PDB file of C-alpha atoms in Angstrom:
ATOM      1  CA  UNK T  26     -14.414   9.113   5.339  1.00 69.00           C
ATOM      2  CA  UNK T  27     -11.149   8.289   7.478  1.00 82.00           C
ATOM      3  CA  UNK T  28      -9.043   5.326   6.444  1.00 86.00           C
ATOM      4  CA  UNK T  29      -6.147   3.407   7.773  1.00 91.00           C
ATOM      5  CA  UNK T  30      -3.346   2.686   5.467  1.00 91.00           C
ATOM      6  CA  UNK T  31      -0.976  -0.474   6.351  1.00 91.00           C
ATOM      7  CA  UNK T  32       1.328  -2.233   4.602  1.00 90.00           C
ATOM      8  CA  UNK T  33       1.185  -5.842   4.493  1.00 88.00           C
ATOM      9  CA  UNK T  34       4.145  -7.625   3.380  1.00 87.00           C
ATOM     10  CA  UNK T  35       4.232 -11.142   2.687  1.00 82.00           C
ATOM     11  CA  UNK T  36       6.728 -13.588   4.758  1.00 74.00           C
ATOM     12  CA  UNK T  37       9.622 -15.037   2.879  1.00 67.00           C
ATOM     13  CA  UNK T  38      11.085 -18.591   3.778  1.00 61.00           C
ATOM     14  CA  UNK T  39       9.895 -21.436   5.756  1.00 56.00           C
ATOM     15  CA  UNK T  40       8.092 -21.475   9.138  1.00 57.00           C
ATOM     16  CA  UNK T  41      10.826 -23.204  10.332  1.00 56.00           C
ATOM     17  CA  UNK T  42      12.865 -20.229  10.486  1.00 56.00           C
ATOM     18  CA  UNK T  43      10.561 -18.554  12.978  1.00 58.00           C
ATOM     19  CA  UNK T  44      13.032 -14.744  13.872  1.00 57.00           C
ATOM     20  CA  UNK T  45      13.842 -14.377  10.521  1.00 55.00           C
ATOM     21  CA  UNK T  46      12.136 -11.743   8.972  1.00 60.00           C
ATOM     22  CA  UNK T  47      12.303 -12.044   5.259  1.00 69.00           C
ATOM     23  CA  UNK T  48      10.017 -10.495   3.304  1.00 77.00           C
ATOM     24  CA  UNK T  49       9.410 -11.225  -0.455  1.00 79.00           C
ATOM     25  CA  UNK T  50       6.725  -9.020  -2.042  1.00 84.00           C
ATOM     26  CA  UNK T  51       4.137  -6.720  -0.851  1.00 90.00           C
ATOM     27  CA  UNK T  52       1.474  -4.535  -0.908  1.00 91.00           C
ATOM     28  CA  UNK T  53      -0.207  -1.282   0.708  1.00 93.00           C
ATOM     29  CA  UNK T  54      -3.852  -1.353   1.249  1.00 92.00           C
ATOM     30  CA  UNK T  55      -6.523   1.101   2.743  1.00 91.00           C
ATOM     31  CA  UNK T  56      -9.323   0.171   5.425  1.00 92.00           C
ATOM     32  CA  UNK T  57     -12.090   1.411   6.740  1.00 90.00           C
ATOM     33  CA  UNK T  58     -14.414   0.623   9.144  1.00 90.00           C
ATOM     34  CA  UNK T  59     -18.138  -0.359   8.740  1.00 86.00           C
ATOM     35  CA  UNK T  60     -20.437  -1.327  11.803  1.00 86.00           C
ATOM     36  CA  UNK T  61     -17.142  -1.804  13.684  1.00 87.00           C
ATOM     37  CA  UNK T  62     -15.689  -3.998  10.655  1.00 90.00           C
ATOM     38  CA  UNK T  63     -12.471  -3.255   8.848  1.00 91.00           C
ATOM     39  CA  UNK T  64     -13.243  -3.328   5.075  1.00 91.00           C
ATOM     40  CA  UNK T  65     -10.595  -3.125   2.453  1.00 91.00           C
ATOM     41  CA  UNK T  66     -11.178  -0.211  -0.051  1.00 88.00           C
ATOM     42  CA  UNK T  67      -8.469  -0.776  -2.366  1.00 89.00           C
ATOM     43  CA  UNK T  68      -4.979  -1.922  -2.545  1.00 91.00           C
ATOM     44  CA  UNK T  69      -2.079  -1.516  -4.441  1.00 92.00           C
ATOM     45  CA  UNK T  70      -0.957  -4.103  -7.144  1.00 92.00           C
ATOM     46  CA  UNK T  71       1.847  -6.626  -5.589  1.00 92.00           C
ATOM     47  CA  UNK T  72       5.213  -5.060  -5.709  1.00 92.00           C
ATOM     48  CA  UNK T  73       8.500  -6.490  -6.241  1.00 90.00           C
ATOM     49  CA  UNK T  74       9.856  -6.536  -2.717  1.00 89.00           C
ATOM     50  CA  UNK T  75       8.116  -5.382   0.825  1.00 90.00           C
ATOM     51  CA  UNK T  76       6.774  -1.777   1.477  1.00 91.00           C
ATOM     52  CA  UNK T  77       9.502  -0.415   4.148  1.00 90.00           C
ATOM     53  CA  UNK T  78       7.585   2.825   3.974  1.00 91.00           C
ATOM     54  CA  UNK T  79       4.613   4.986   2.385  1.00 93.00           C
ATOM     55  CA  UNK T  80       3.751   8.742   2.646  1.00 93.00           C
ATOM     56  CA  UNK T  81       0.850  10.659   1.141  1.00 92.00           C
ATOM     57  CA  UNK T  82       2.242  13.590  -0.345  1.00 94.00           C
ATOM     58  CA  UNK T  83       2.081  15.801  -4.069  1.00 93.00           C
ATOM     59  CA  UNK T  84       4.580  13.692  -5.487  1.00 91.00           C
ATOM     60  CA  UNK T  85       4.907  15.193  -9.302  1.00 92.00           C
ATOM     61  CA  UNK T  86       3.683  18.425  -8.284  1.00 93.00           C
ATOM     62  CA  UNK T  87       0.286  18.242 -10.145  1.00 91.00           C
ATOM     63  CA  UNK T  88      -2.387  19.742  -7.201  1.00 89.00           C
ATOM     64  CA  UNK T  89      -3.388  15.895  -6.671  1.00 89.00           C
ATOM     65  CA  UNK T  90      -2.192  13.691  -3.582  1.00 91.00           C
ATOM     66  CA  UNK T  91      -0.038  10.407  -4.688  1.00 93.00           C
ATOM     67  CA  UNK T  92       0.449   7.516  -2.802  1.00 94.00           C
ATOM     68  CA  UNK T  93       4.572   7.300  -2.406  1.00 95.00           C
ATOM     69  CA  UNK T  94       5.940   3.936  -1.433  1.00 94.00           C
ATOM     70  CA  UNK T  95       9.751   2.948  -0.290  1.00 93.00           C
ATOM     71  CA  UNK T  96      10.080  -0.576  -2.295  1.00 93.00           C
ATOM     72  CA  UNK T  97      12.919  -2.830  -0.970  1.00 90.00           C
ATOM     73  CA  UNK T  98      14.298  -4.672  -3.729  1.00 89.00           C
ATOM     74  CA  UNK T  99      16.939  -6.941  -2.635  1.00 85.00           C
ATOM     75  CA  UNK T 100      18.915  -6.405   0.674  1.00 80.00           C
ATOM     76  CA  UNK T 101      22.342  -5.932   1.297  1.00 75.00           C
ATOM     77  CA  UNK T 102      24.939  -5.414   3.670  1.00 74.00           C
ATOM     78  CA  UNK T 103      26.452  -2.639   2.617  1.00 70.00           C
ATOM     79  CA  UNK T 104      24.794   0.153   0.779  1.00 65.00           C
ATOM     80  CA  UNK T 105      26.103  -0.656  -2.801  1.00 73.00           C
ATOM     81  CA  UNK T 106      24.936  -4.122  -2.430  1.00 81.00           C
ATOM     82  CA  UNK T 107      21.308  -3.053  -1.656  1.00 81.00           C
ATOM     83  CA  UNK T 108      18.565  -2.238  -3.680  1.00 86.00           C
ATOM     84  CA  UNK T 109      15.559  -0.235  -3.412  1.00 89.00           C
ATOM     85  CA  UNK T 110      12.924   1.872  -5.486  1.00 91.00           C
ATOM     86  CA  UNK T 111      10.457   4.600  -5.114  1.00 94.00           C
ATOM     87  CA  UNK T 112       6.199   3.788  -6.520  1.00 92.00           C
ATOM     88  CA  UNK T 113       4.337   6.460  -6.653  1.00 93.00           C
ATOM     89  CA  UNK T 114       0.116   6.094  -7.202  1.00 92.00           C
ATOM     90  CA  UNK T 115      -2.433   8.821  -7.950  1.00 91.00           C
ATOM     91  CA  UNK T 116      -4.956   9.198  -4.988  1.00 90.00           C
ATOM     92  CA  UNK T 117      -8.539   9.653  -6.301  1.00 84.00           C
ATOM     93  CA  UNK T 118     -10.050  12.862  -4.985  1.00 81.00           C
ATOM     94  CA  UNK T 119     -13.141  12.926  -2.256  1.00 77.00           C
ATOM     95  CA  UNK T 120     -15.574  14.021  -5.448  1.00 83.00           C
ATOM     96  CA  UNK T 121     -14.190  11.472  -7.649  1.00 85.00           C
ATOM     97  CA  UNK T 122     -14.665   8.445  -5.073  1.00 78.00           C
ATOM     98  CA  UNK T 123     -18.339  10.141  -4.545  1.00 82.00           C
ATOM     99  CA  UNK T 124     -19.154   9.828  -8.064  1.00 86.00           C
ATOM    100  CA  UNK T 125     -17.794   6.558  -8.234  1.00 82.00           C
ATOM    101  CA  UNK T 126     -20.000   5.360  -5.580  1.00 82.00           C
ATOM    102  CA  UNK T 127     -22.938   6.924  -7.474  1.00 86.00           C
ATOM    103  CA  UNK T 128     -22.422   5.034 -10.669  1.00 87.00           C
ATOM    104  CA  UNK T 129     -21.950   1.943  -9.025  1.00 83.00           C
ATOM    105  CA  UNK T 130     -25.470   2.346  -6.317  1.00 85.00           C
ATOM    106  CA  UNK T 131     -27.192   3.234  -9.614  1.00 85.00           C
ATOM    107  CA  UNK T 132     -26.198   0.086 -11.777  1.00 74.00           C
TER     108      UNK T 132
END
């Protein structure tokens, strides 16, 4: 099944301030689509800052895919002053998401 990963950070400030582009928190979430419908499939809990960038790569070296997230914790403007962090998540595999959907179509 494909899915689309995006990361959807949520808007810091006031409305008011319509070209600035503060972010506060944020998340990364995966859709897919169903009779031409996105649907969300799962998402990741809220982080501390906005999601400036993700890859999907072995991140611990254990055979299993991991979700690996750039986490911008407070900005700066010089490098010292700025703050940032990596999250890594464990991917389910194609057989465990299969068996997944088993036990919950058979509840």
């Amino acid at each position: 099944k494909k899915e689309i990963l995006i990361a959807k950070n949520t808007r810091s400030g006031s409305e008011l301030l319509e070209r600035w582009r503060g972010f506060k928190r944020g998340s990364v979430m995966s859709l897919s689509y169903v009779d031409m419908s996105p649907r969300e499939n799962w998402r990741t809990p809220n982080l501390p800052g906005p999601a400036v960038d993700y890859h999907i790569a072995d991140y611990n070296n254990d055979g299993r895919m991991d979700l690996v997230l750039a986490v911008l914790l407070k900005e700066g403007d010089t490098l010292t002053n700025a703050r940032s962090a990596i999250a890594a998540y464990e991917l389910a595999t194609p057989a465990e998401i299969r068996e997944t959907e088993r036990k919950r179509n058979t509840e």
